[in-house]
Amino acid sequence: MGRYAALALLAAVNVATAAQAQEVTLRAVTAFAEKTTYSRGFETFVERVNEAGKGVIRINYIGGPKAMPPFEVGNALKNGVVEIANVTGAFYTNLLPEADAWKLAQRPMTELRKNGGYDYMAALYAQKMNAVLLARLVDDNPFHLYLNKRIASPDLKGLKLRITPVYRDFFQALGATVVQTAPGEVYTALERGVVDGYGWPITGVFDLGWNERTKYRVDPGFYSAEVSILINKTVWDGLTPAQQAILHKVADEGEAAASFAKDNAAETERQTRAGIEAITFDVAGSKHYLDVAYEAGWAGVIRQSPEYGPKLQAFFAKPR
Ligand code: 173
């Protein structure tokens, strides 16, 4: 081999080694059951990153609640046990109580990313959770109260309801007794009569068979469900610009497609066909219901975070 050929070979080997060293694999979990409504957007994200990221970045999707309890996902992400997670703010209020405020946002993410609301929240994710919120994958997706006992007015006294932090302050303000469970425990709680109902968004009731154990849905819906992709910030900061660019691009596509408006309508019809009956109130009752939802919701955020809650309300809420 001539001298130059040998050098060229050496250079080629170096390039190959550098490229290989650049390829990174990130471990990912989802807080919702695999292949169900609130994991689907994330599963698409993983597929697209693995397609676009060949040789540069790869996501190793470990799975859902069978691999890790939903309320532990935040801690695992913070500590680097996993590097990427699909999860909602209500599941990691132990670390970042402010994250529960996403549900109260009445402005689209495009606006929150411009008006400083996203940046304000991002600083809290960095500080308290060592995390970056890459994209919100679920929006325009109201929560509802589902019941097995009929009610005639927005009065929940005497009812025991399954909750997460999303619903706690609101349902308690209307007089309910509450018990927190992961989604995976809702079916059994209904079956055993441990609860008279549960909070959940308009979509996803069929995923784990709850339709078989649900008689009524209370209308109107309230708030807007949030599920987002988080990445450990130390990991994020250690990625190359090329790796970050792939994640950003695919995440941005996911956030742009976050609206559930179409799914909401389809699932409402599906619930009707399945015999789930809507309970509605008169105009004053509906107004009271929604007023209490937002008042109790924001009061809860501010109680949990007197320091940052009021500013989040200024960024997130629509002026009344
Ligand atoms: O009810 C829940 O478990 C919950 O808090 C939630 C949040 C976002 C989407 C779906 C459910």
XYZ file of C-alpha atoms and ligand atoms in Angstrom:
331
model
C 0.000 0.000 0.000
C 1.313 3.398 -0.960
C 1.790 6.028 1.643
C -1.214 8.102 0.576
C -3.518 5.110 0.292
C -2.624 4.160 3.862
C -3.402 7.666 5.077
C -6.704 7.703 3.224
C -7.664 4.401 4.815
C -6.753 5.728 8.235
C -8.861 8.835 7.632
C -11.813 6.720 6.529
C -11.553 4.593 9.667
C -11.432 7.742 11.789
C -14.558 9.133 10.165
C -16.361 5.837 10.686
C -15.316 5.728 14.347
C -16.409 9.327 14.890
C -19.762 8.638 13.271
C -20.238 5.597 15.460
C -19.285 7.465 18.582
C -21.899 10.020 17.617
C -24.740 7.544 17.471
C -26.613 7.717 20.733
C -29.373 5.487 22.071
C -31.924 6.938 24.483
C -34.145 4.825 26.736
C -37.801 5.827 26.677
C -40.922 4.995 28.678
C -44.555 6.060 28.512
C -46.803 6.642 31.524
C -49.842 5.321 29.630
C -50.542 1.782 28.485
C -48.741 0.896 25.257
C -50.684 1.383 22.038
C -53.527 3.231 23.772
C -54.789 6.768 23.102
C -52.219 8.705 25.127
C -49.200 6.654 24.074
C -49.978 6.634 20.356
C -48.581 10.091 19.559
C -45.376 9.211 21.360
C -45.071 5.890 19.568
C -45.283 7.745 16.258
C -42.566 10.106 17.529
C -40.294 7.159 18.372
C -40.823 5.582 14.946
C -40.064 8.835 13.153
C -36.939 9.579 15.173
C -35.641 6.070 14.536
C -36.337 6.473 10.834
C -34.852 9.971 10.457
C -32.066 9.376 12.955
C -30.400 6.297 11.480
C -26.728 6.309 12.500
C -27.215 9.505 14.534
C -29.794 8.906 17.235
C -32.013 6.007 18.261
C -34.773 5.667 20.812
C -35.081 2.391 22.659
C -38.764 2.260 23.649
C -38.979 0.177 26.797
C -42.743 0.450 27.192
C -45.483 1.581 29.557
C -46.828 0.943 33.076
C -45.809 -2.715 32.932
C -42.211 -1.501 32.860
C -42.633 1.433 35.261
C -45.483 2.752 37.475
C -46.862 6.003 35.946
C -46.281 8.111 39.050
C -42.584 7.148 39.084
C -41.835 8.208 35.521
C -40.954 11.802 36.498
C -38.410 10.692 39.058
C -36.877 8.161 36.681
C -36.474 10.881 34.061
C -34.983 13.324 36.541
C -32.461 10.759 37.755
C -31.543 9.569 34.268
C -32.901 6.048 34.811
C -34.735 6.804 31.566
C -33.782 9.553 29.166
C -37.062 10.285 27.394
C -40.607 10.007 28.714
C -44.176 10.417 27.520
C -46.078 11.659 30.548
C -48.571 14.196 31.879
C -47.865 16.881 34.504
C -50.305 15.369 37.004
C -48.052 12.305 37.295
C -44.986 14.195 38.582
C -46.440 16.932 40.825
C -44.208 15.491 43.568
C -41.254 17.053 41.716
C -42.848 19.937 39.840
C -46.293 20.901 41.205
C -46.474 23.696 38.617
C -46.673 21.139 35.778
C -50.303 20.479 36.688
C -51.061 24.011 35.416
C -50.772 22.900 31.773
C -54.313 21.514 32.084
C -55.556 25.051 32.824
C -53.956 26.679 29.782
C -56.579 28.372 27.619
C -54.109 29.428 24.958
C -52.579 27.204 22.282
C -48.939 26.113 22.592
C -48.034 28.280 19.580
C -49.051 31.289 21.662
C -47.464 30.034 24.899
C -44.194 29.501 23.044
C -44.325 33.167 21.994
C -45.775 34.913 25.030
C -43.101 33.722 27.478
C -45.330 31.122 29.154
C -43.389 28.178 27.754
C -40.027 29.766 28.685
C -41.238 30.495 32.208
C -42.305 26.870 32.614
C -39.106 25.614 30.936
C -37.014 27.299 33.617
C -38.992 25.421 36.284
C -38.554 22.096 34.438
C -34.811 22.723 34.300
C -34.501 23.804 37.906
C -36.776 21.321 39.682
C -36.698 18.329 37.388
C -33.565 18.597 35.246
C -35.864 18.174 32.257
C -36.771 19.744 28.933
C -40.341 19.579 27.625
C -39.782 18.845 23.935
C -43.373 18.862 22.742
C -46.929 18.791 23.985
C -48.572 15.945 22.081
C -52.124 16.269 23.432
C -54.251 19.435 23.418
C -57.861 20.527 22.823
C -58.943 17.438 24.715
C -61.303 18.172 27.624
C -61.627 16.100 30.774
C -64.974 14.801 31.980
C -66.458 13.288 35.081
C -67.808 9.760 34.448
C -70.355 8.343 36.904
C -72.360 5.275 37.778
C -74.865 7.278 39.841
C -77.090 9.955 38.365
C -76.764 13.521 39.597
C -79.206 16.359 38.921
C -76.985 19.321 39.705
C -73.250 20.044 40.039
C -73.174 18.720 43.572
C -70.864 15.763 44.192
C -71.560 15.258 47.912
C -71.718 11.594 48.830
C -69.778 10.458 45.753
C -66.422 8.738 45.919
C -64.390 9.487 42.795
C -61.158 8.237 41.295
C -58.791 11.130 40.681
C -55.290 12.255 39.837
C -54.059 15.756 40.754
C -55.876 16.984 37.608
C -59.282 16.673 39.245
C -58.599 16.788 42.991
C -59.319 20.419 43.856
C -62.293 20.682 41.501
C -64.123 17.516 42.598
C -63.444 18.263 46.260
C -64.752 21.806 45.835
C -68.042 20.266 44.653
C -68.169 18.051 47.731
C -66.783 14.716 46.480
C -64.590 12.287 48.373
C -61.584 11.377 46.247
C -59.135 8.520 45.873
C -56.074 8.710 43.636
C -55.210 5.797 41.364
C -53.144 5.175 38.269
C -55.205 4.573 35.111
C -54.378 0.860 35.339
C -56.423 0.563 38.544
C -59.605 2.296 37.357
C -61.334 -0.808 35.983
C -60.956 -2.790 39.198
C -62.013 0.182 41.327
C -65.231 0.456 39.277
C -65.820 -3.289 39.242
C -65.515 -3.546 43.017
C -67.626 -0.456 43.605
C -64.739 1.228 45.406
C -65.564 4.390 43.425
C -68.783 5.845 41.976
C -66.963 7.399 39.079
C -63.730 8.814 37.750
C -62.111 11.704 35.967
C -60.728 11.095 32.475
C -60.580 12.964 29.159
C -63.255 12.549 26.479
C -61.063 10.040 24.601
C -59.633 6.739 25.806
C -62.526 5.356 27.880
C -62.622 2.241 25.674
C -58.888 1.528 25.820
C -59.006 -0.395 29.088
C -62.666 -1.468 28.914
C -64.102 1.162 31.265
C -67.105 1.563 28.956
C -68.397 -1.716 30.436
C -68.440 -0.114 33.883
C -69.586 3.425 33.007
C -73.211 4.609 32.948
C -72.968 8.391 32.672
C -70.693 11.157 31.416
C -71.151 14.614 32.892
C -71.110 17.452 30.348
C -69.590 19.931 29.817
C -65.963 18.886 29.760
C -63.397 21.040 31.525
C -59.697 21.944 31.123
C -57.533 20.470 28.352
C -55.516 17.291 28.793
C -51.762 17.631 28.446
C -49.374 14.812 27.574
C -45.839 15.720 26.569
C -42.432 14.366 25.649
C -39.804 15.120 28.275
C -36.073 14.575 27.971
C -33.478 14.572 30.739
C -31.696 17.935 30.487
C -28.188 16.624 31.104
C -28.719 14.170 28.259
C -30.210 16.890 26.048
C -27.273 19.244 26.694
C -24.853 16.451 25.811
C -26.377 15.761 22.398
C -24.749 17.081 19.226
C -26.568 19.815 17.268
C -27.437 17.186 14.635
C -29.019 14.907 17.245
C -30.919 17.780 18.821
C -32.119 18.906 15.394
C -33.673 15.506 14.645
C -35.485 15.411 17.994
C -36.642 19.015 17.575
C -37.974 18.484 14.085
C -39.941 15.343 14.901
C -41.159 16.804 18.214
C -42.342 19.994 16.509
C -44.325 17.916 14.017
C -45.939 16.122 16.939
C -46.860 19.352 18.712
C -48.318 20.779 15.500
C -50.594 17.716 15.318
C -51.569 17.752 19.018
C -55.179 18.877 18.619
C -57.665 16.137 19.507
C -60.691 18.045 18.172
C -61.599 15.336 15.632
C -61.054 12.442 18.010
C -63.209 14.170 20.630
C -66.233 14.220 18.353
C -65.757 10.617 17.235
C -65.364 9.333 20.787
C -68.375 11.236 22.060
C -70.452 9.413 19.447
C -68.856 6.118 20.292
C -69.748 6.606 23.962
C -73.353 7.300 23.020
C -73.479 4.130 20.915
C -72.028 2.202 23.861
C -74.897 3.398 26.057
C -72.985 5.977 28.093
C -75.584 8.646 28.801
C -74.739 12.350 29.001
C -75.784 14.212 32.143
C -76.205 17.930 31.536
C -77.146 20.835 33.789
C -79.157 23.982 33.134
C -77.251 27.055 31.939
C -76.577 28.339 35.442
C -75.499 24.882 36.599
C -73.055 24.467 33.715
C -71.593 27.901 34.334
C -71.176 27.152 38.029
C -69.527 23.805 37.205
C -66.936 25.417 34.900
C -66.378 28.409 37.183
C -65.612 26.093 40.091
C -63.350 23.969 37.851
C -61.110 26.899 36.950
C -61.289 28.681 40.300
C -60.452 25.547 42.277
C -57.842 24.527 39.694
C -55.903 27.773 39.843
C -56.322 28.040 43.621
C -54.741 24.594 43.830
C -51.797 25.527 41.614
C -51.202 28.718 43.602
C -51.499 26.891 46.925
C -48.887 24.370 45.732
C -46.692 27.099 44.276
C -47.305 30.538 45.770
C -44.049 31.647 44.163
C -44.715 30.736 40.511
C -48.443 29.935 40.326
C -49.738 33.522 39.867
C -47.309 34.193 37.020
C -48.318 30.942 35.320
C -51.946 32.008 35.569
C -51.087 35.325 33.898
C -49.402 33.485 31.006
C -51.846 30.574 30.641
C -55.357 31.829 31.439
C -57.623 33.737 29.111
C -58.656 37.094 30.582
C -62.282 36.980 31.724
O -56.864 10.810 34.689
C -55.649 10.716 34.552
O -55.009 9.690 34.797
C -54.931 11.911 34.091
O -54.531 12.713 34.888
C -54.731 12.090 32.636
C -53.996 13.188 32.163
C -53.823 13.355 30.798
C -54.362 12.448 29.917
C -55.079 11.370 30.375
C -55.274 11.192 31.743
